[in-house]
PDB file of C-alpha atoms in Angstrom:
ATOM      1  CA  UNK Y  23       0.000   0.000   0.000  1.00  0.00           C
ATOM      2  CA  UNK Y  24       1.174   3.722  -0.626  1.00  0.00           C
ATOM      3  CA  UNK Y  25       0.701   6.946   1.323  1.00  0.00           C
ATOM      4  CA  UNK Y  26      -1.215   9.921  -0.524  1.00  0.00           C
ATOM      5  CA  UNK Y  27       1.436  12.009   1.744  1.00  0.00           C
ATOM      6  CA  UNK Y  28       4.642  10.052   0.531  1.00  0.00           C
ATOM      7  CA  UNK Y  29       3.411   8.634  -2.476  1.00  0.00           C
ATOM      8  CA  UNK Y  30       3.030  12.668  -4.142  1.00  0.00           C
ATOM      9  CA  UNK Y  31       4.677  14.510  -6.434  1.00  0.00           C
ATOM     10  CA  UNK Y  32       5.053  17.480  -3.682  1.00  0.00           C
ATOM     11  CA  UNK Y  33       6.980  14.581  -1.523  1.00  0.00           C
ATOM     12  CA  UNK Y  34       8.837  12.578  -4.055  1.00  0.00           C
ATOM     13  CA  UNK Y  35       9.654  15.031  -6.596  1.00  0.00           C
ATOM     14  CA  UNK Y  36       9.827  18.980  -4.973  1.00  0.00           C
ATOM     15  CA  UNK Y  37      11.047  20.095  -8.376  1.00  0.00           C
ATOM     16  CA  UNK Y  38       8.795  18.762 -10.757  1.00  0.00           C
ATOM     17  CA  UNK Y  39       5.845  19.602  -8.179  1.00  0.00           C
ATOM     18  CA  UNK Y  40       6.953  23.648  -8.427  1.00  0.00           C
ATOM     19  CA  UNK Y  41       7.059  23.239 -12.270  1.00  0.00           C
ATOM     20  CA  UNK Y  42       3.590  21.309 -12.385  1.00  0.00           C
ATOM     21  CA  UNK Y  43       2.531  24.508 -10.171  1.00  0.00           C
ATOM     22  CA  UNK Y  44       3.811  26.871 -12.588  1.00  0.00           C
ATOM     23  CA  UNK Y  45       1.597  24.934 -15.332  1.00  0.00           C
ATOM     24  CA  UNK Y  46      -1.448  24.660 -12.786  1.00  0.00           C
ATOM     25  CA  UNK Y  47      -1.126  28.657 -12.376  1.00  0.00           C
ATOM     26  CA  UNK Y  48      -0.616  29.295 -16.077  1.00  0.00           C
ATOM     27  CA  UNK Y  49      -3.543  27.183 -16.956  1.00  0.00           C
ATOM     28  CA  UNK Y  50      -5.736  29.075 -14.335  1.00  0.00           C
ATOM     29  CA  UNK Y  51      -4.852  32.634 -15.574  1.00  0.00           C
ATOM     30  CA  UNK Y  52      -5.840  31.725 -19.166  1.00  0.00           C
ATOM     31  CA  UNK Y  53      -8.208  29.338 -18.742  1.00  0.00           C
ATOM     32  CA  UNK Y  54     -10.109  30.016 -15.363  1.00  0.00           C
ATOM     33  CA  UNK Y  55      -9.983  32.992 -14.015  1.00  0.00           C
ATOM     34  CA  UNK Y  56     -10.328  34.038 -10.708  1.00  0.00           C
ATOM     35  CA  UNK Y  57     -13.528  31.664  -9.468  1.00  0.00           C
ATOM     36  CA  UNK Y  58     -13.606  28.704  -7.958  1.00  0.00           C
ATOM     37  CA  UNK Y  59     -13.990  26.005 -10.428  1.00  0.00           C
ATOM     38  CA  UNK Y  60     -15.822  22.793  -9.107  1.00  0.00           C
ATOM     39  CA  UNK Y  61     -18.264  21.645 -11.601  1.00  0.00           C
ATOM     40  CA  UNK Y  62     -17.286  23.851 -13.951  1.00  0.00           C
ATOM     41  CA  UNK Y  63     -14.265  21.753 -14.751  1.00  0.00           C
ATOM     42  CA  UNK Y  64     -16.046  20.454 -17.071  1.00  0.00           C
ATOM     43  CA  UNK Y  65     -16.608  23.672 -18.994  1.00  0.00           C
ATOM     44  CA  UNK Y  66     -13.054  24.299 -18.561  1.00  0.00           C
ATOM     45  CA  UNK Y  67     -12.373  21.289 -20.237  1.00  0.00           C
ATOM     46  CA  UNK Y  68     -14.256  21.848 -23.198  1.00  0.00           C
ATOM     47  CA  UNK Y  69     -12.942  25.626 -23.742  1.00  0.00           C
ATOM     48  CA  UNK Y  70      -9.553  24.467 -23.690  1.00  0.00           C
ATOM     49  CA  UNK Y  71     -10.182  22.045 -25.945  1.00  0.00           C
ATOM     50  CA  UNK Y  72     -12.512  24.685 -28.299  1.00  0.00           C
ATOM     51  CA  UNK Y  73      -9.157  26.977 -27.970  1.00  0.00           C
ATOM     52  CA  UNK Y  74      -6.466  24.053 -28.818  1.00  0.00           C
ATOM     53  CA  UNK Y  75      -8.950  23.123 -31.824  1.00  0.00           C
ATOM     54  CA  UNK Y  76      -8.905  20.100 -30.383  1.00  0.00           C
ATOM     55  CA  UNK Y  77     -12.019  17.434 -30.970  1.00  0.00           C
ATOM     56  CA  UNK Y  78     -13.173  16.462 -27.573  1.00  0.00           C
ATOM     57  CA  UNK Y  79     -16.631  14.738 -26.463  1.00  0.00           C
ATOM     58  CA  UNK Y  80     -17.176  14.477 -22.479  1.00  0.00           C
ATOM     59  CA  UNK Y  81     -19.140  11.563 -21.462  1.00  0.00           C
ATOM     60  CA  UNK Y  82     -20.451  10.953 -18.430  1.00  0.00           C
ATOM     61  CA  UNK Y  83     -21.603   7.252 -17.483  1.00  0.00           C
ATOM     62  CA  UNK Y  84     -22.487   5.282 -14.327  1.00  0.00           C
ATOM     63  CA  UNK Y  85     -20.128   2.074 -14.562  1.00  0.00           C
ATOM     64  CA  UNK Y  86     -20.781   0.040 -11.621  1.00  0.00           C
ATOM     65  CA  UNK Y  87     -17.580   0.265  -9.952  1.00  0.00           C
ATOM     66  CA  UNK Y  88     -16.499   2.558  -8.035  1.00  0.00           C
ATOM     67  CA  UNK Y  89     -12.963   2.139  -8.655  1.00  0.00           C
ATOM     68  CA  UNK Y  90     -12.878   3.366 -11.416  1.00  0.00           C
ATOM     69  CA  UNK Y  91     -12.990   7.450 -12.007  1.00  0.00           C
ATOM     70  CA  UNK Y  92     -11.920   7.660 -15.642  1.00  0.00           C
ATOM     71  CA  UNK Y  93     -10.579   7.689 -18.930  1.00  0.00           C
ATOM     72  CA  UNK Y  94      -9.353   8.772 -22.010  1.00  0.00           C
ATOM     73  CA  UNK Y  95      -8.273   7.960 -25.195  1.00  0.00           C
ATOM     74  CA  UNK Y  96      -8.136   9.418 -28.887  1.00  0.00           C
ATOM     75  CA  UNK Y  97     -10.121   7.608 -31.897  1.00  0.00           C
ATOM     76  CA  UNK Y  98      -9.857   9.194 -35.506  1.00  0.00           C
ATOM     77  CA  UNK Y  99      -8.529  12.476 -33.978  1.00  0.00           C
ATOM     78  CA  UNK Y 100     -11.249  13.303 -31.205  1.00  0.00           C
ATOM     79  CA  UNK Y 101     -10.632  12.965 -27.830  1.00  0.00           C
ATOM     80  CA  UNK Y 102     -12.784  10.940 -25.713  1.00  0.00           C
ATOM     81  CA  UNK Y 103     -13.020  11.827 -21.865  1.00  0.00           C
ATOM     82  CA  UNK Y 104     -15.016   9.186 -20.094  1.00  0.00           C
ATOM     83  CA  UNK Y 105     -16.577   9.961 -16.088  1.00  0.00           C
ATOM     84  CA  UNK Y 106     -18.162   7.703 -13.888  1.00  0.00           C
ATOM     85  CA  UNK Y 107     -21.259   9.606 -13.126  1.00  0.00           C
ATOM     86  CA  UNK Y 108     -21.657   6.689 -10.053  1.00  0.00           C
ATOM     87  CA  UNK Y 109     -18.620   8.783  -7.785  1.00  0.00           C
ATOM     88  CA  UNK Y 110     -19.255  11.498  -5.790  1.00  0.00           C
ATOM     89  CA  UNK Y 111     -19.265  14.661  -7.200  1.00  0.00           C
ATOM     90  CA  UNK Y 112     -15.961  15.985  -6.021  1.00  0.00           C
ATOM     91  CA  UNK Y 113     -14.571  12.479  -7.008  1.00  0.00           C
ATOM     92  CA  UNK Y 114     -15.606  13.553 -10.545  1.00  0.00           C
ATOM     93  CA  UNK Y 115     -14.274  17.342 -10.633  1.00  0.00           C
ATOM     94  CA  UNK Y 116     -11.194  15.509  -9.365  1.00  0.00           C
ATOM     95  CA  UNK Y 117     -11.041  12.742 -12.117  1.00  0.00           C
ATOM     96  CA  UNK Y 118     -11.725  15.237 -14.759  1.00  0.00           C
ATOM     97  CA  UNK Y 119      -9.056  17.772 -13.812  1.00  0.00           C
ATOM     98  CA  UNK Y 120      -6.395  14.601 -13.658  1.00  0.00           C
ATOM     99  CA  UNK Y 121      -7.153  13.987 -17.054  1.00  0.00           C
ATOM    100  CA  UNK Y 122      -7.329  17.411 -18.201  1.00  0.00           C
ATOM    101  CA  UNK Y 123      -3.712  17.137 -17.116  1.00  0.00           C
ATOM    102  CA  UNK Y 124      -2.674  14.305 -20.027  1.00  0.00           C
ATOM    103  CA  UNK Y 125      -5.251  16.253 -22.205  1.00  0.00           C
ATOM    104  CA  UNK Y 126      -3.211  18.950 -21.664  1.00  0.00           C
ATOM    105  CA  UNK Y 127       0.506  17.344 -22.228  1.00  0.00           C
ATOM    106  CA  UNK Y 128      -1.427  15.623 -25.277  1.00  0.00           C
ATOM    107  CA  UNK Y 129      -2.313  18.875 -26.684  1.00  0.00           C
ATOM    108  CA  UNK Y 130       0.855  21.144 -25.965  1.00  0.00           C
ATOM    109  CA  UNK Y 131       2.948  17.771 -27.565  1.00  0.00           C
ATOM    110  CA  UNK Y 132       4.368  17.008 -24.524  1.00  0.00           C
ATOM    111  CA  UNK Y 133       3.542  13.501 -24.155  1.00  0.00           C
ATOM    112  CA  UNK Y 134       0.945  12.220 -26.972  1.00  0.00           C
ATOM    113  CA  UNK Y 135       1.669   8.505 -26.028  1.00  0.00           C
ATOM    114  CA  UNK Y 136      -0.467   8.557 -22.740  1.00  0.00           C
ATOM    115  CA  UNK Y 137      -4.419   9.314 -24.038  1.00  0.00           C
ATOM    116  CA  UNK Y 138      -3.186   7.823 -27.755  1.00  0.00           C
ATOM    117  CA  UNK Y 139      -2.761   4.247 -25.858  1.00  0.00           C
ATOM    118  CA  UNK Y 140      -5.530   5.259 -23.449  1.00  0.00           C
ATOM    119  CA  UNK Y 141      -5.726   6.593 -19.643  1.00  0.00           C
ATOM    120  CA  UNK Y 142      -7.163   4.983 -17.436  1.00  0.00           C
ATOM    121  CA  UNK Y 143      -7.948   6.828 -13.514  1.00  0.00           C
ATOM    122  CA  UNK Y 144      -8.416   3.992 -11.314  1.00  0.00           C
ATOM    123  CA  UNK Y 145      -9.264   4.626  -6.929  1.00  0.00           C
ATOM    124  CA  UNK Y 146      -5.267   3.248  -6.300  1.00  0.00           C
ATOM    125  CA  UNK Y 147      -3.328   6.072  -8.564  1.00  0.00           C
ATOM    126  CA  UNK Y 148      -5.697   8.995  -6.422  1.00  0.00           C
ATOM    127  CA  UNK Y 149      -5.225   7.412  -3.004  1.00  0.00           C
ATOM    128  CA  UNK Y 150      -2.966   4.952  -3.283  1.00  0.00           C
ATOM    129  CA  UNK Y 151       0.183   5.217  -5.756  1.00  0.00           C
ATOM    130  CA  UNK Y 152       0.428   6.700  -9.288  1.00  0.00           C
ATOM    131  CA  UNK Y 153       1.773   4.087 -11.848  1.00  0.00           C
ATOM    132  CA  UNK Y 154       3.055   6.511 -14.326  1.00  0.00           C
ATOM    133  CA  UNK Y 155       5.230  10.212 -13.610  1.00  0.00           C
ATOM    134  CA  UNK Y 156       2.552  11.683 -15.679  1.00  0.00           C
ATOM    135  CA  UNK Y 157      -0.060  10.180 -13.545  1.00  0.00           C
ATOM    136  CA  UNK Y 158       2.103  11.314 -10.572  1.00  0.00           C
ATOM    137  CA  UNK Y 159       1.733  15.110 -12.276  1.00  0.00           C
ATOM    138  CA  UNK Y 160      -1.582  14.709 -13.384  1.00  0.00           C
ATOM    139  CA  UNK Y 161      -3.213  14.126  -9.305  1.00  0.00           C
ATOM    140  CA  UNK Y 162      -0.727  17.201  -8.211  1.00  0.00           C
ATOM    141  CA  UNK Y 163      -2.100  19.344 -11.039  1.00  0.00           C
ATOM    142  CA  UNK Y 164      -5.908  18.406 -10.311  1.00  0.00           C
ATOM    143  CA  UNK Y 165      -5.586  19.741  -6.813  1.00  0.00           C
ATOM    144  CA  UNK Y 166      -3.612  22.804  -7.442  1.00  0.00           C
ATOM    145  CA  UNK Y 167      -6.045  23.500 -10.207  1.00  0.00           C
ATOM    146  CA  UNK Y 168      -8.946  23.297  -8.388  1.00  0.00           C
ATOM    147  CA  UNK Y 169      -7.707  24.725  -5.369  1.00  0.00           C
ATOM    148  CA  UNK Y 170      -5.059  27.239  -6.669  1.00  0.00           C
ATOM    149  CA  UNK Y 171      -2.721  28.275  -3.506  1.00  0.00           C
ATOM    150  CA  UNK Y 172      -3.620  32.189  -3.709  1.00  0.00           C
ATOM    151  CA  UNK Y 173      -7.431  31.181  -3.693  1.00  0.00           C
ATOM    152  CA  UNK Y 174      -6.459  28.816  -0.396  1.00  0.00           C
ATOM    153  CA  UNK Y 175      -4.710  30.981   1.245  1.00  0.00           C
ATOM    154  CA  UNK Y 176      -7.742  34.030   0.444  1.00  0.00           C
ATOM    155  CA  UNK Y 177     -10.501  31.263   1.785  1.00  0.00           C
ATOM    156  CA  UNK Y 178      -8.761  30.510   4.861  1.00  0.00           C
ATOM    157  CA  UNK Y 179      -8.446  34.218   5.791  1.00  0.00           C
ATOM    158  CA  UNK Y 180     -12.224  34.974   4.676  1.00  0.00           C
ATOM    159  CA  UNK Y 181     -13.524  31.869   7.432  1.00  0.00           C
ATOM    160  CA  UNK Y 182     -11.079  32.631   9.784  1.00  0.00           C
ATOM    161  CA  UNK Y 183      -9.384  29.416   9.963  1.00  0.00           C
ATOM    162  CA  UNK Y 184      -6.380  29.064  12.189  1.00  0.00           C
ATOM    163  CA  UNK Y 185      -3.228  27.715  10.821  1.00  0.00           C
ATOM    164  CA  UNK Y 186      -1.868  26.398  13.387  1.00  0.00           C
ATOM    165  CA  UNK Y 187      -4.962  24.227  14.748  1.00  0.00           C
ATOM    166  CA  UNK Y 188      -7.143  22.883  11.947  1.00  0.00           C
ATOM    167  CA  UNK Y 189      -9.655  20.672  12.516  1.00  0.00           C
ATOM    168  CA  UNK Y 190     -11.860  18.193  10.183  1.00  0.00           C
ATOM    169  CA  UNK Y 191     -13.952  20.899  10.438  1.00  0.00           C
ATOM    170  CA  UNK Y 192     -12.111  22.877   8.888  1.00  0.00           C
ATOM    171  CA  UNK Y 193     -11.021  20.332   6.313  1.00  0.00           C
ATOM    172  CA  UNK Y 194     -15.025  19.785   5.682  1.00  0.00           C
ATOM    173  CA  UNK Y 195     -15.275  23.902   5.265  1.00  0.00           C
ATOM    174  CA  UNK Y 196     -12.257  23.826   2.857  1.00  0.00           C
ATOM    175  CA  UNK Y 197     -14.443  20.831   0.822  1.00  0.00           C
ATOM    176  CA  UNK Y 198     -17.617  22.648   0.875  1.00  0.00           C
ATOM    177  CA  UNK Y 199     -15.959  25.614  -0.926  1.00  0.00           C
ATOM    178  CA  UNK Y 200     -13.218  23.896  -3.746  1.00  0.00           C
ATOM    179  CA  UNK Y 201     -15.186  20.513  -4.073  1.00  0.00           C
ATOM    180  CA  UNK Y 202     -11.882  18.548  -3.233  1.00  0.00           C
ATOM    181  CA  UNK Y 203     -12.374  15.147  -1.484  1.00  0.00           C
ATOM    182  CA  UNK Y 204     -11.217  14.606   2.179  1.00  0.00           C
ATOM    183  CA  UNK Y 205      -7.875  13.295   1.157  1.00  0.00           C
ATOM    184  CA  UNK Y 206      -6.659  15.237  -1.570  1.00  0.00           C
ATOM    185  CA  UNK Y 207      -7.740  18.597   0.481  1.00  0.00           C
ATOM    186  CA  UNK Y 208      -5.368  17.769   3.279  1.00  0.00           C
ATOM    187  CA  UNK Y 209      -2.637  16.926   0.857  1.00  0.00           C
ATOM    188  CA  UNK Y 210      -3.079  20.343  -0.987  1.00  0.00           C
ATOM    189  CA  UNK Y 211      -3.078  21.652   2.522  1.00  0.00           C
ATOM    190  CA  UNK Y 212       0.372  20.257   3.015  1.00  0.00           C
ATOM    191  CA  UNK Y 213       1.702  21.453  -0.432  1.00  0.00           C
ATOM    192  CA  UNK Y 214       0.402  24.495   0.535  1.00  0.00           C
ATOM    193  CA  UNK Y 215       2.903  24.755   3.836  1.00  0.00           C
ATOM    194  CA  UNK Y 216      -0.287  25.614   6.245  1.00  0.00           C
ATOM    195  CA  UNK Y 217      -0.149  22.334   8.199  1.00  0.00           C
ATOM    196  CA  UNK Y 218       2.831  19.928   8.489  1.00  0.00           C
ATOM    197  CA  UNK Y 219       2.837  16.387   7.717  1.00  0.00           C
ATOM    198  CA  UNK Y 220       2.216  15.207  11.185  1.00  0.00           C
ATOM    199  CA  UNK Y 221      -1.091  16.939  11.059  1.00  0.00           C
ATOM    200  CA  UNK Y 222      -1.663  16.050   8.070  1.00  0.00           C
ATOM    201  CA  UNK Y 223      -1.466  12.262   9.254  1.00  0.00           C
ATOM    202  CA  UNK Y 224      -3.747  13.195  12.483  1.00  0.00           C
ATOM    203  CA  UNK Y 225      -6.509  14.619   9.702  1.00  0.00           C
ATOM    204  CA  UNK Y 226      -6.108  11.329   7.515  1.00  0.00           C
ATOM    205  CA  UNK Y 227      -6.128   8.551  10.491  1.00  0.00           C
ATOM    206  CA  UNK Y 228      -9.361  10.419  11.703  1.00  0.00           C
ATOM    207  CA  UNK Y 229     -11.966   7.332  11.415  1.00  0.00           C
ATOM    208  CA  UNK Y 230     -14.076   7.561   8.508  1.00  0.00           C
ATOM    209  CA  UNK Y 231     -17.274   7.225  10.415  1.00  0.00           C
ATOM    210  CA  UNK Y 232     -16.655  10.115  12.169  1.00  0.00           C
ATOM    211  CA  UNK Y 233     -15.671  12.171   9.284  1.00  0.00           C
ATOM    212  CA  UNK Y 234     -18.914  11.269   7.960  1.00  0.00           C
ATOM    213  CA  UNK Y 235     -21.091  12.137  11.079  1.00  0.00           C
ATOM    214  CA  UNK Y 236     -19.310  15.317  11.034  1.00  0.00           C
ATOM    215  CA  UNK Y 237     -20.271  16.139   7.948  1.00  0.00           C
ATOM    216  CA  UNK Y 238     -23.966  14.970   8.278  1.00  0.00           C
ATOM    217  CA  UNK Y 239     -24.300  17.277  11.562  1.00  0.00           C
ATOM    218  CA  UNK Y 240     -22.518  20.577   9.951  1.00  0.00           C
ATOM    219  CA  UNK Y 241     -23.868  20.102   6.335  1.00  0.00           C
ATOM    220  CA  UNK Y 242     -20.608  20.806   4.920  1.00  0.00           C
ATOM    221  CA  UNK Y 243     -19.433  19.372   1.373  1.00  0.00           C
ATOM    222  CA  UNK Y 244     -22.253  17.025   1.756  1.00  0.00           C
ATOM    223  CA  UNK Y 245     -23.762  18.352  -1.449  1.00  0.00           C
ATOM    224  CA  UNK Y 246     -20.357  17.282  -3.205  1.00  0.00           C
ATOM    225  CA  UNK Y 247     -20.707  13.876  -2.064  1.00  0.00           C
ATOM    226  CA  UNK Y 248     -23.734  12.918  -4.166  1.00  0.00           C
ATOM    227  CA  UNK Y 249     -23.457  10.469  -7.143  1.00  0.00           C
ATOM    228  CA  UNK Y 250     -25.049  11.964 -10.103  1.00  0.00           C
ATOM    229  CA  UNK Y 251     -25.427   7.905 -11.108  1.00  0.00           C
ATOM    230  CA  UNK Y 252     -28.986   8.699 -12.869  1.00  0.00           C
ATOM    231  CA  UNK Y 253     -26.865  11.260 -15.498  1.00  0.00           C
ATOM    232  CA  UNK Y 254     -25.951   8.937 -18.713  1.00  0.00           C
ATOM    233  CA  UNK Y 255     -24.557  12.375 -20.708  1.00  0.00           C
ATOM    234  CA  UNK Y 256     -22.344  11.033 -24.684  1.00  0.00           C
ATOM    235  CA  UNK Y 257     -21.365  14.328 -25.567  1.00  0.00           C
ATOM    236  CA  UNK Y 258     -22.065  15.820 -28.625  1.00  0.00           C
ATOM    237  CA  UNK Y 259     -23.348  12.230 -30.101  1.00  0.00           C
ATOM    238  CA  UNK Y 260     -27.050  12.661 -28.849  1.00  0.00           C
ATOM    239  CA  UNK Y 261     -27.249  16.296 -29.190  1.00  0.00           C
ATOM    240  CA  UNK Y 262     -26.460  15.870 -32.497  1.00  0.00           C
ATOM    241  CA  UNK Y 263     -28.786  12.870 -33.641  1.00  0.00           C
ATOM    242  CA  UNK Y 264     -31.763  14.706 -31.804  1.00  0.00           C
ATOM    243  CA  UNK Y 265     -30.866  18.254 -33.529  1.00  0.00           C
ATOM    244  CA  UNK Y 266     -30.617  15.668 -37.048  1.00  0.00           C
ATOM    245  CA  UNK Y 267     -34.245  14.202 -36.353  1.00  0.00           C
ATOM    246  CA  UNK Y 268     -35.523  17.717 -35.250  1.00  0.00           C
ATOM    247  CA  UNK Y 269     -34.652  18.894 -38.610  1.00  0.00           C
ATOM    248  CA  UNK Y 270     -35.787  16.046 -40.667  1.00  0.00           C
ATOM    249  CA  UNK Y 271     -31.747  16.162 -42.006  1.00  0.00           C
ATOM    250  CA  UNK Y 272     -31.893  12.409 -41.823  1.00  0.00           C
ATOM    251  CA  UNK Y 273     -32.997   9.511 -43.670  1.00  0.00           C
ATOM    252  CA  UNK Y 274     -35.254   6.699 -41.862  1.00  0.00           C
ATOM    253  CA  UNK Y 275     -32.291   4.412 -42.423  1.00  0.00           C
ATOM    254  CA  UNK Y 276     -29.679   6.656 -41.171  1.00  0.00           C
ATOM    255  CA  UNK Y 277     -31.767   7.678 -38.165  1.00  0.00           C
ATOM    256  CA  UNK Y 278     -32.039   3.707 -37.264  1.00  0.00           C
ATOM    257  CA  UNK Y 279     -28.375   3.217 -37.473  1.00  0.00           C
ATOM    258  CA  UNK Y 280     -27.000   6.176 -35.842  1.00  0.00           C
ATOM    259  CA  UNK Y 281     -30.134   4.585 -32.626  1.00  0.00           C
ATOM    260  CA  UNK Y 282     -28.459   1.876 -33.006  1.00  0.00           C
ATOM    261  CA  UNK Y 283     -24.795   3.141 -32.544  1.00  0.00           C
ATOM    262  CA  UNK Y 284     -25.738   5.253 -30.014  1.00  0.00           C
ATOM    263  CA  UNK Y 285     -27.325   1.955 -28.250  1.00  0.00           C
ATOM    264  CA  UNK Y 286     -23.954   0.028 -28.771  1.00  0.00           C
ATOM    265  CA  UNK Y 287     -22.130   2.551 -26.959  1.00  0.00           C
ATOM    266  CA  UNK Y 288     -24.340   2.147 -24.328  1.00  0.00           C
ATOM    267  CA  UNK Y 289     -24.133  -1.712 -24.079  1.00  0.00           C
ATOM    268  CA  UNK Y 290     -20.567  -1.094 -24.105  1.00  0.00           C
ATOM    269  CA  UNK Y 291     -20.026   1.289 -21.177  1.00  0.00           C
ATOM    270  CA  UNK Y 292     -22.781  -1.288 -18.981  1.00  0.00           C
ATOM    271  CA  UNK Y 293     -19.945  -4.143 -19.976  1.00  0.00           C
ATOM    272  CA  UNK Y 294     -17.284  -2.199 -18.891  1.00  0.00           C
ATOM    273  CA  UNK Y 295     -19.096  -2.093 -15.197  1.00  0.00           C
TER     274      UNK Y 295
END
């Protein structure tokens, strides 16, 4: 088993986490702005993509398992960004922005071999330990993305949150605003230098239960652990066959087949569950 503390690129690589920061903070300035992003991050996706003139279709499916987040891969020159719409939401914004990050090195020509062979976001590489460096890049760049330092830092201030004694409380407060799941908001609070890594290791070892019935009595982030399970979303693919049929732009045979391919990708995501 790995640590999320010793297992990140902020522990095992200090270099390459500052120059994965620089990217993260580059990224934000052109591509976000100065909000908070949560579910946006989806939006942001598809901008970046509309700006790289880059293909890209988001979909958004409940597989069954709840180890697995994402994935991507290229066919014929469009991008393909697959969610498990069965996680929690935060689990989602999270999954996305890690694969924005080998969207990202995909389009700048960084690294085209990662999405062209397929990524795949699995439970272990978030919590556990990252199987590639650009995996290892791609979780520190989610979590500075969506929760940039100077936004953290602005946040804590604003609540009144004391540095030197935070709480799962505060954690929870810190998740209600950026969206971030338990774990990877302590870790950006560590990366961050406002606790040390033997807090950090108090907040973690705090038993799940309790985090829970913390969060059920306060209220906090509770809205970002919902599933969205009952959203089946393919991107541009239905939009486009219902905008087709609207319009009477397709034949009776054409309008069967692109049902039917539509229904095949659905088959296919249930047998990947």
């Amino acid at each position: 088993m790995g640590d999320i503390l010793d297992e990140s690129l902020f522990s095992k690589q200090p270099k390459r986490f500052d120059e994965t920061n620089q990217k993260a903070k580059s990224f934000v300035v052109n591509f976000c702005g100065s909000t908070i992003i949560r579910g946006s991050i989806f939006e942001v996706v598809t901008n970046y993509a509309r700006v790289k003139e880059l293909p890209l279709e988001i979909l958004r499916y409940p597989f069954k398992d709840e180890e697995l987040w994402a994935f991507t891969f290229v066919k014929k020159g469009t991008v393909f960004l697959c969610v498990n719409s069965e996680l929690s939401l935060c689990k989602q914004f999270f999954a996305t922005a890690h694969e924005l990050y080998h969207i990202y090195c995909y389009a700048e020509d960084l690294n085209v071999d990662t999405i062209t062979k397929g990524s795949l976001l699995n439970s272990k590489t978030v919590d556990d330990r990252a199987d590639s460096q650009e995996d290892l890049e791609a979780n520190a760049f989610a979590g500075l993305l969506l929760m940039p330092d100077a936004m953290l830092d602005e946040q804590i201030r604003i609540y009144g949150i004391a540095r030197e004694q935070i709480t799962v409380d505060d954690v929870l407060t810190l998740m209600e605003l950026f969206a971030l799941p338990y774990k990877a908001t302590v870790l950006r609070l560590v990366e961050n230098g406002i606790i040390d890594v033997t807090r950090a290791r108090n907040l973690l070892n705090e038993d799940k239960c309790y985090v829970e019935e913390r969060m059920e009595l306060t209220g906090k982030a509770n809205v970002w652990q919902q599933d969205s399970r009952d959203l089946s979303y393919f991107g541009s693919l239905l939009d486009d066959m219902e905008y087709n049929k609207e319009n009477d732009l397709l034949t009776t045979g054409r309008e069967s087949s692109d049902t039917e391919l539509l229904e095949s990708i659905r088959k296919g995501f249930q047998s990947e569950g």
